[in-house]
Coordinates of C-alpha atoms and ligand atoms in Angstrom, one line a residue:
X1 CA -21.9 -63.7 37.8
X2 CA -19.3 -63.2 40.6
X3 CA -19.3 -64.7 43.8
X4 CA -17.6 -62.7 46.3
X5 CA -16.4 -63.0 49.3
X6 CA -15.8 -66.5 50.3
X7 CA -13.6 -69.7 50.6
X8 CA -12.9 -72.5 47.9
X9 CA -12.6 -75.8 49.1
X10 CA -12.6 -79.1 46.8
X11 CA -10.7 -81.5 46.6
X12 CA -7.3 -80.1 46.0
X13 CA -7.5 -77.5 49.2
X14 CA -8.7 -74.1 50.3
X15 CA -8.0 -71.1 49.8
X16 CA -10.2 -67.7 49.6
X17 CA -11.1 -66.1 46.1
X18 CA -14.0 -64.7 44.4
X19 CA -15.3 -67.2 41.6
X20 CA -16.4 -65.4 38.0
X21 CA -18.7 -67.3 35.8
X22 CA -19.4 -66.9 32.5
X23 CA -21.8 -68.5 30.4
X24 CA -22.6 -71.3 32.9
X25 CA -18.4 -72.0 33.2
X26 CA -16.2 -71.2 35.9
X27 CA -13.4 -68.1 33.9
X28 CA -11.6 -66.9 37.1
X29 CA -10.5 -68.2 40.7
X30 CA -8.7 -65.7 42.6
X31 CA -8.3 -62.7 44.4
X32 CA -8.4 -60.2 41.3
X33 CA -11.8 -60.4 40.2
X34 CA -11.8 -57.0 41.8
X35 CA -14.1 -54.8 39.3
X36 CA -16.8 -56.5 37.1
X37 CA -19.0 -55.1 34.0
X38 CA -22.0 -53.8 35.0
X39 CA -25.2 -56.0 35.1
X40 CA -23.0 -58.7 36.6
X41 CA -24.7 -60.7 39.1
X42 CA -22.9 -60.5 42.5
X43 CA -23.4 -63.6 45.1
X44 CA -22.3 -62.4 48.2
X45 CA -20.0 -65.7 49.9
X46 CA -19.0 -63.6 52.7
X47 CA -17.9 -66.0 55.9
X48 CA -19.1 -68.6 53.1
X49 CA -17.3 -71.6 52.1
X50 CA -17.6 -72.1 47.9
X51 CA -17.7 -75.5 46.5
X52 CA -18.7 -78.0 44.2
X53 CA -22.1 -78.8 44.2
X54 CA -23.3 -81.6 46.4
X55 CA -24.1 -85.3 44.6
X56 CA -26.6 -87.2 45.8
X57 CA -26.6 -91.2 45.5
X58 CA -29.6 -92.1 46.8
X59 CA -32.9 -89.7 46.1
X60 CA -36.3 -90.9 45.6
X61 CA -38.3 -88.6 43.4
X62 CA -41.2 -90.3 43.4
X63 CA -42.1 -89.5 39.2
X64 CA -43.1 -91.9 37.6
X65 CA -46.5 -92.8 39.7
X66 CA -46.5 -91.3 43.4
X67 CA -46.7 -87.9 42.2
X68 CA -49.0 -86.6 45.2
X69 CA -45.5 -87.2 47.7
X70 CA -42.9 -85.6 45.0
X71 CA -42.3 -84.5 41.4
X72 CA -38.9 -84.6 39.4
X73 CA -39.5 -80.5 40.0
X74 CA -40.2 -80.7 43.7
X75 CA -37.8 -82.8 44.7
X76 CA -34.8 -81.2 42.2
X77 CA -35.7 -77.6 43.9
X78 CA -35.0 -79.3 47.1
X79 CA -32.0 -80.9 46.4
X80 CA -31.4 -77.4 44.9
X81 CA -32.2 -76.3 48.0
X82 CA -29.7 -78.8 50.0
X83 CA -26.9 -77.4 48.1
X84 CA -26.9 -80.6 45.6
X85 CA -26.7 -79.7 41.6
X86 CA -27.2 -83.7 40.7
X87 CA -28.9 -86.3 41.9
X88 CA -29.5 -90.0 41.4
X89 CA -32.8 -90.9 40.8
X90 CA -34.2 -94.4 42.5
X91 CA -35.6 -96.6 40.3
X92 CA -38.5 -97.5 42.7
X93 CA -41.3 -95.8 40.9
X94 CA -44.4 -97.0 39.3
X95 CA -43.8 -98.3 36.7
X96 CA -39.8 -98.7 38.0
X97 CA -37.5 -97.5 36.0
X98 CA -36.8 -101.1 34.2
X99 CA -36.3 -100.1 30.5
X100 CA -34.5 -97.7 27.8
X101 CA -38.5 -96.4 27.5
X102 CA -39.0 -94.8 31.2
X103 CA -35.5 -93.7 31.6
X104 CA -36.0 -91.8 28.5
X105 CA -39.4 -90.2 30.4
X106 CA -37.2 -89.2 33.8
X107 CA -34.3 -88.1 32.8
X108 CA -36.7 -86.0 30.0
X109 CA -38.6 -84.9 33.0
X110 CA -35.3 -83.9 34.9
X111 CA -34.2 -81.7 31.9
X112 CA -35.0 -77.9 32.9
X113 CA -35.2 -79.1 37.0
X114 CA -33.3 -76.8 39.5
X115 CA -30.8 -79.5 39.6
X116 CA -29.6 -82.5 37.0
X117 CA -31.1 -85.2 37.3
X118 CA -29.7 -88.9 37.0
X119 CA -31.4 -91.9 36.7
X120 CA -30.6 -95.8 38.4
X121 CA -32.1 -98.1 37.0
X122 CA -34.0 -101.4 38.5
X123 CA -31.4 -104.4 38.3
X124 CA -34.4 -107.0 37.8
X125 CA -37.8 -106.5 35.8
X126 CA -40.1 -104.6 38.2
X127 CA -37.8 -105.1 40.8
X128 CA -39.1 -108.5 40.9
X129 CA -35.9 -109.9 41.8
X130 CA -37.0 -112.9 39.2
X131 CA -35.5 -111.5 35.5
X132 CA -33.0 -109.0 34.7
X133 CA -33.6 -105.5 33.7
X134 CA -32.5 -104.8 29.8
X135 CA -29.2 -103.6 31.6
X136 CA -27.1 -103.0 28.6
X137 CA -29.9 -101.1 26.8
X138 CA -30.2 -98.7 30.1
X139 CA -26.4 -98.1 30.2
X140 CA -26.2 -97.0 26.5
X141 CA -28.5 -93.9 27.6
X142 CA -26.0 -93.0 30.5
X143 CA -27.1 -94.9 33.6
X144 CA -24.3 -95.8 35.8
X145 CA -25.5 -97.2 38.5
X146 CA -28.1 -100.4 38.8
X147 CA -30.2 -101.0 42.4
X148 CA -33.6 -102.6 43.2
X149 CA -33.2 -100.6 46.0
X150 CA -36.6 -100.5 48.1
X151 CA -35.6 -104.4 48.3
X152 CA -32.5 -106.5 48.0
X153 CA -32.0 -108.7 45.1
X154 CA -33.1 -112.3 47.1
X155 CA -31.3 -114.8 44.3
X156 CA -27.4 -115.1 45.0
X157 CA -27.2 -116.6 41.5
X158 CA -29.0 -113.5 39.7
X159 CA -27.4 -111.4 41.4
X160 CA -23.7 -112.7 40.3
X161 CA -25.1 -112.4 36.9
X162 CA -26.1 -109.1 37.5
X163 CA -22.3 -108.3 39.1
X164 CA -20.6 -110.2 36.1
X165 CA -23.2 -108.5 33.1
X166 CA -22.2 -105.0 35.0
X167 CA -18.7 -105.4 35.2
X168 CA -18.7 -106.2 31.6
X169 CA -20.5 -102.8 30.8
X170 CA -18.3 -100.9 33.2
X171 CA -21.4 -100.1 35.4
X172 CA -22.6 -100.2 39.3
X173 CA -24.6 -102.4 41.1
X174 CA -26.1 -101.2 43.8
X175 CA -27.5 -103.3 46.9
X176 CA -30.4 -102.5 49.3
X177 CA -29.0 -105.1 51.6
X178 CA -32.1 -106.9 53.5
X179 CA -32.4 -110.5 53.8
X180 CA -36.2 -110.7 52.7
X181 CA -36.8 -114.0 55.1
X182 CA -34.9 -112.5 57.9
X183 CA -36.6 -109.4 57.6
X184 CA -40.5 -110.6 57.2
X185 CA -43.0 -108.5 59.0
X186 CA -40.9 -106.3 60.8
X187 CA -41.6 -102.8 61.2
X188 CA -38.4 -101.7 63.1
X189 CA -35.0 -102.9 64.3
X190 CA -35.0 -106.1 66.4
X191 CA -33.5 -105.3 70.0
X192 CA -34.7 -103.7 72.9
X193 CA -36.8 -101.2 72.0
X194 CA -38.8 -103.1 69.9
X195 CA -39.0 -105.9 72.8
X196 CA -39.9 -103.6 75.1
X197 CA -42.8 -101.6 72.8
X198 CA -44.3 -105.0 71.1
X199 CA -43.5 -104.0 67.8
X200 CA -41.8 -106.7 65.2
X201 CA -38.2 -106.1 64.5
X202 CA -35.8 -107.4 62.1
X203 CA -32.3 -108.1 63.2
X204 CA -29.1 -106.8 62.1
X205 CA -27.9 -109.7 61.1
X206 CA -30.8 -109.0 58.0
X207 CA -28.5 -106.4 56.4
X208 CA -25.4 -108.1 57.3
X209 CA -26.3 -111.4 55.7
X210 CA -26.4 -109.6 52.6
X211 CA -23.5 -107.6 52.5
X212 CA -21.3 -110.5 53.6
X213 CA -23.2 -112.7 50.5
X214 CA -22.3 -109.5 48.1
X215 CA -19.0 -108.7 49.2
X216 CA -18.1 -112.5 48.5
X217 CA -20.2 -112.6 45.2
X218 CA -18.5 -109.1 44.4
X219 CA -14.4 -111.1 44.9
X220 CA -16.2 -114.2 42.4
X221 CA -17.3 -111.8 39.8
X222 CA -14.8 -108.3 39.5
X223 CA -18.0 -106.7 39.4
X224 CA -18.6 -103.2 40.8
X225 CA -20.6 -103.2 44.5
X226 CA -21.8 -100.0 46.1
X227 CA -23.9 -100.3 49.0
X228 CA -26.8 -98.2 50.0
X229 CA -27.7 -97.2 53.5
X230 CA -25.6 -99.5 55.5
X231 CA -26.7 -99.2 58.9
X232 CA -25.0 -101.7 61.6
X233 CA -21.3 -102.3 63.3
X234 CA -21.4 -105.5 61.7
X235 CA -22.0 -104.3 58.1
X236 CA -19.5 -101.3 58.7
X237 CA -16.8 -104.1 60.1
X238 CA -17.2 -106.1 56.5
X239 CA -16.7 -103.0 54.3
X240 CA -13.6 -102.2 56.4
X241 CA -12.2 -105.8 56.3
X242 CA -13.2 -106.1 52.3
X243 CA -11.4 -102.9 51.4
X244 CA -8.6 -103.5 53.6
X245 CA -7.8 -106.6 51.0
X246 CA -8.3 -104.5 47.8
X247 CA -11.8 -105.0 46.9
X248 CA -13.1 -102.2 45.0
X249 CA -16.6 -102.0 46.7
X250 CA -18.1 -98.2 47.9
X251 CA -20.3 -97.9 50.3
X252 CA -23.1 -94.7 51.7
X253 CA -24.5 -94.1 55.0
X254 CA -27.3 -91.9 55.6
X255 CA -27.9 -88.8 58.2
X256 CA -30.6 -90.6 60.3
X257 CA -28.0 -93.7 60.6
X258 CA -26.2 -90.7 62.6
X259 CA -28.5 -89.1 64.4
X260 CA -31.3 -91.4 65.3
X261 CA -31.9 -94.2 67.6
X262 CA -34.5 -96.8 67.6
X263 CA -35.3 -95.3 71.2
X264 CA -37.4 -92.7 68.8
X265 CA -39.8 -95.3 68.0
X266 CA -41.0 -95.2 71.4
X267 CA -43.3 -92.2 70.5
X268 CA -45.0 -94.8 67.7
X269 CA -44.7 -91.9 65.3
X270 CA -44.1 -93.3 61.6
X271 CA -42.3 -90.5 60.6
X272 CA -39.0 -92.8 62.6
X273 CA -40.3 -95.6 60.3
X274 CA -37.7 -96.3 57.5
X275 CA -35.5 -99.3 55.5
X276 CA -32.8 -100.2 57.3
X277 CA -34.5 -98.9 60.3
X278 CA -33.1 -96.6 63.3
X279 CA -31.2 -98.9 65.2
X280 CA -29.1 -98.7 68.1
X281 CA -26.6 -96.1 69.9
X282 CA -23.6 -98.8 69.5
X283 CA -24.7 -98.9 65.8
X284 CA -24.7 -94.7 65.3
X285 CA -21.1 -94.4 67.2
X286 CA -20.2 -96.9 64.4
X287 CA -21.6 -95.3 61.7
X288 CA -19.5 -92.5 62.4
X289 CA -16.5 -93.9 63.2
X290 CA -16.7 -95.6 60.2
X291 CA -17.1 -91.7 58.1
X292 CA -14.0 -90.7 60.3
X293 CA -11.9 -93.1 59.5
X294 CA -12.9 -93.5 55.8
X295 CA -14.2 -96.5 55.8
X296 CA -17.7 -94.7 53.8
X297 CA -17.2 -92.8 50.5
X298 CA -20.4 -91.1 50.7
X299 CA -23.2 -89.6 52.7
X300 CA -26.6 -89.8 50.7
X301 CA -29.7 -88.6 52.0
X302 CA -32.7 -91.4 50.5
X303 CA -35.0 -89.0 50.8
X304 CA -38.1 -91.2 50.9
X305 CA -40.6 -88.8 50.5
X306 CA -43.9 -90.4 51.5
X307 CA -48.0 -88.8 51.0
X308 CA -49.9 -88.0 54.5
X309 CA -52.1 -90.9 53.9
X310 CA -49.5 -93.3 53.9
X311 CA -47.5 -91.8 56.8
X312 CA -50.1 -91.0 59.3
X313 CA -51.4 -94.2 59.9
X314 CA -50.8 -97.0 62.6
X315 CA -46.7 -97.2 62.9
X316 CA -47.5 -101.1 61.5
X317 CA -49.5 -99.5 58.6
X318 CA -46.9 -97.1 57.7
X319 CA -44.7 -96.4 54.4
X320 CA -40.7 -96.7 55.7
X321 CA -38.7 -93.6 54.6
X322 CA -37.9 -90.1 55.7
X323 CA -37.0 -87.1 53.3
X324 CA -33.5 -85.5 53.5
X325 CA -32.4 -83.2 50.9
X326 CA -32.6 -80.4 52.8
X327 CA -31.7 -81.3 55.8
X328 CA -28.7 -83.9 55.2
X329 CA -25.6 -81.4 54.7
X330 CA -26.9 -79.3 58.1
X331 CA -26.8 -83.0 60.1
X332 CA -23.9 -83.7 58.9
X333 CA -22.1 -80.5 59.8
X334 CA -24.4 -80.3 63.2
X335 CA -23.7 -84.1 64.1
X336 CA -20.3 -85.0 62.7
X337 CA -16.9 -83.6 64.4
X338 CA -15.4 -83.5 61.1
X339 CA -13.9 -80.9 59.2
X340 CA -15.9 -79.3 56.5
X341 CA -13.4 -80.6 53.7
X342 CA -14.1 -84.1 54.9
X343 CA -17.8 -83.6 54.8
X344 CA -17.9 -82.2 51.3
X345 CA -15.8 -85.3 50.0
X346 CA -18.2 -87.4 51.6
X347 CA -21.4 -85.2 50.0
X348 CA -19.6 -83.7 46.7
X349 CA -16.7 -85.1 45.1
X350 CA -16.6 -88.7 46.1
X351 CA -20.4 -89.9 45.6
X352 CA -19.8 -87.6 42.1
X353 CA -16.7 -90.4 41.0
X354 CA -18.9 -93.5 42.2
X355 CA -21.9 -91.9 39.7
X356 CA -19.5 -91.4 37.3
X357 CA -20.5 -87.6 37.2
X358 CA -17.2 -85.9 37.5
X359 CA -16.8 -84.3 34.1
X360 CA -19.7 -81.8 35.5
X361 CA -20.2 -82.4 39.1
X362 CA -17.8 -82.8 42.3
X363 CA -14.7 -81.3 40.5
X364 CA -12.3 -78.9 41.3
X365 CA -12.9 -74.9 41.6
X366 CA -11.5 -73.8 38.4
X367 CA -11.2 -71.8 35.4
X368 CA -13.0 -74.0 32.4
X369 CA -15.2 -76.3 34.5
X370 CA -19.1 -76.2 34.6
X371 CA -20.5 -73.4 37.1
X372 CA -22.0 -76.2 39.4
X373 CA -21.4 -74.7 42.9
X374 CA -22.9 -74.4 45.8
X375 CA -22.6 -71.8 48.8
X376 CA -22.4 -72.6 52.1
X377 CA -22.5 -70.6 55.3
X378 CA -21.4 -72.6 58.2
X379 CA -22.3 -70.5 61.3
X380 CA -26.0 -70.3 59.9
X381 CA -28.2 -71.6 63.0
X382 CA -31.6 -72.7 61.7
X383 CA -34.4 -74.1 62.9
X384 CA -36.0 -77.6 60.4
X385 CA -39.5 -75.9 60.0
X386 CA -41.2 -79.3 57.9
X387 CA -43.7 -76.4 56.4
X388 CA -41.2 -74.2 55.2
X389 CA -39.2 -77.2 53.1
X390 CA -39.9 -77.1 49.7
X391 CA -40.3 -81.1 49.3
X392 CA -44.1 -81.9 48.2
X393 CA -43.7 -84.0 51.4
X394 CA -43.7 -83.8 54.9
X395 CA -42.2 -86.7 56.6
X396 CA -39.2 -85.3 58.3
X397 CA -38.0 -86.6 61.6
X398 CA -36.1 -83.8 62.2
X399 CA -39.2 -80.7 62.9
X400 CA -37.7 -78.7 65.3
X401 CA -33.9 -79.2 65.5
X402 CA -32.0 -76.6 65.6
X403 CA -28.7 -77.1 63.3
X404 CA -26.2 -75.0 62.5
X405 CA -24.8 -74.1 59.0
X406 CA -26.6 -73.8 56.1
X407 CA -26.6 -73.6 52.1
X408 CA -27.0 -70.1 50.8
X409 CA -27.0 -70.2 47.4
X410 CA -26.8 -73.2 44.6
X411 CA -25.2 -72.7 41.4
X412 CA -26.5 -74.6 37.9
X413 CA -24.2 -74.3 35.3
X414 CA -23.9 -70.3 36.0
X415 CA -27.6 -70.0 36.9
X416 CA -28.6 -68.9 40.3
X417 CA -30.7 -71.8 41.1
X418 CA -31.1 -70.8 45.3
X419 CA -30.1 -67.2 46.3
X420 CA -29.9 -66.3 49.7
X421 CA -31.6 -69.9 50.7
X422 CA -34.7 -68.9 48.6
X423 CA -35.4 -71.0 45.4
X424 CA -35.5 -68.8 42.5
X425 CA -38.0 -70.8 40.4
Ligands
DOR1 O1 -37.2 -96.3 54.1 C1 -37.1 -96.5 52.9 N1 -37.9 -95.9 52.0 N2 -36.2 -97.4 52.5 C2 -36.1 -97.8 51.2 O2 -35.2 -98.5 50.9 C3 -37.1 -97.3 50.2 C4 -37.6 -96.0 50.7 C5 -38.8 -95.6 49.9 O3 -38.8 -95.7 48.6 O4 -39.8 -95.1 50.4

């Protein structure tokens, strides 16, 4: 396969070269690819920028248990879709992922998916938050990263045993910060909006709580801290300080932390409904502030797919969560007024070195590394049609918006996955 036509960025630049594959690794950079055997497969990159796939940190696929609002299948050929060749699995399925024994079953049901699939797994039995998870036995199948995420672990002392038990196996834990007290009944972020519309809110200071315990249990133990979804100034100001004296911990946003306002819960649709919740302009100029400067090492999407009967219902009655794969990289290039290397650290290379994925995914664009590549055109102007996206879901807050740029094709280890923005199985 050749892909013709357009420029490679990764981490170490840009330039513009055609990229020949060969049996699913990269053989050539450069511009003398010039004439290929017949029967090659041409990918045309025109206009295109070619890179690394994308790596998402934060996808729920639903498989074990919900399989009416995603599959492993559905929700790989979106990522696929999205431009991402590997993805990290949430462990908040049913059963969760919380022994050697189911993530065995999902990575089993990831093999063969339009996309690699990659498992977390719970840090505490059933994501209980009581017992924890057979850790070590989880690791020694490949898991990297640990989360409860859907919840916060509650217990400061667990979750410093958790911190020093992972640090000890060289592996990630992962925080869904939300102070469970703080947070009780709420179905939206405390503030205006949700004085003005009578709806419960829970307060920033319910993430930030958290991620000022975790940073501090994170110094005590030397363990490895990513954090998912953080959402407020206040949490963004923490991470900033913490890294600024040398602590090791990573932290994701997500493109509705960018783009949306608690304001939009003032239609009462659900489909605004989500953990941390949309919360407040202040909080979105933070949030990406915080992805100019470099205070965030990744933008995941938690795509949260969620079945009609749990989404259209009373706002109060509602699942929380939005899906994203498909949508996150156009946000991001739509929303953010960064540059297009930037953005694909944020999406590719760096959430790839937090997974610990960078022998296949995130790397540079060169001869002898795996075909995993994805094609992106970034004048594209597209409309979000929620029918059209390949997600068994449909809760997308985003019906309607017009974004510009676009993936075009996606790249598996040398297999066409997407061609011209069309799945190919
Ligand atoms: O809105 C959310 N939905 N936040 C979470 O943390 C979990 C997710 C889900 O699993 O639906």
């Amino acid at each position: 396969m050749v892909i013709r036509g357009g420029t490679v960025v990764d981490a170490t630049g840009s330039r513009p070269a055609d990229v020949l594959i060969q049996d699913g690794v990269i053989s050539t950079v450069g511009s003398k690819v010039g004439s290929v055997p017949a029967g090659t497969v041409v990918l045309d990159a025109g206009g295109c920028i070619v890179a690394p796939g994308l790596v998402d940190l934060h996808t729920h696929l639903r498989e074990p248990g919900r399989e009416e609002a995603e599959t492993v299948e559905s929700g790989a050929r979106a990522a696929a879709l999205g431009g991402y060749t590997a993805v990290v699995a949430m462990p908040n399925t049913e059963p969760a992922i919380d022994s050697a024994a189911v993530v065995r079953q999902v990575l089993e049901l990831g093999r063969g998916a339009c996309c690699d699939v990659r498992v977390a797994g719970a840090i505490t039995l059933g994501r209980e938050g009581r017992l924890l998870a057979p850790i070590a036995e989880m690791a020694a199948l490949g898991v990297r990263i640990f989360t409860d995420d859907g919840a916060g672990v509650q217990d400061a002392r667990l979750m410093r045993r958790a911190l020093e038990y992972g640090s000890a196996l060289g592996v990630v834990l992962a925080q869904h910060c939300e102070d469970a007290s703080l947070a009780a009944g709420s179905h939206m972020h405390e503030g205006e909006w949700s004085s003005r519309l009578g709806i419960p809110g829970q307060p920033a200071e319910a993430e930030e709580l958290m991620v000022s315990r975790d940073l501090a249990l994170a110094r005590l133990t030397g363990g490895r801290l990513h954090l998912l979804h953080l959402s407020t100034a206040g949490s963004l100001a923490m991470v900033k300080g913490a890294k600024a004296s040398g602590l090791p911990v990573t932290a994701e946003v997500v493109p509705h932390h960018f783009t949306l306002t608690d304001a939009a819960v003032a239609s009462f649709d659900p489909v605004f409904k989500v953990n941390p919740p949309l919360r407040t302009a202040d909080d979105v100029a933070a949030v990406k502030a915080a992805l100019a400067e470099g205070v965030i090492d990744a933008i995941a999407t938690d795509h949260a797919p969620h079945a009609q009967e749990d989404k259209e219902v009373p706002f109060y009655q509602a699942a929380p969560g939005m899906i994203g794969l498909e949508t996150a990289l156009a946000l991001a290039l739509t929303e953010l007024e960064l540059p297009i290397e930037r953005i694909l650290a944020l999406a590719s290379w760096q959430p790839a070195a937090i997974a610990g994925l960078t022998a296949e995914h995130g790397g540079p664009v060169a001869a002898g590394r795996p075909a995993n590549l994805c094609v992106i055109d970034p004048t594209a102007k597209w409309v979000v049609d929620p029918a059209a996206l390949a997600s068994r879901s449909r809760n997308t807050p985003y019906a309607g918006r017009a974004l510009v740029g676009r993936v075009r094709h996606t790249v598996l280890r040398g297999e066409p996955v997407v061609i011209d923005c069309e799945a190919q199985r």
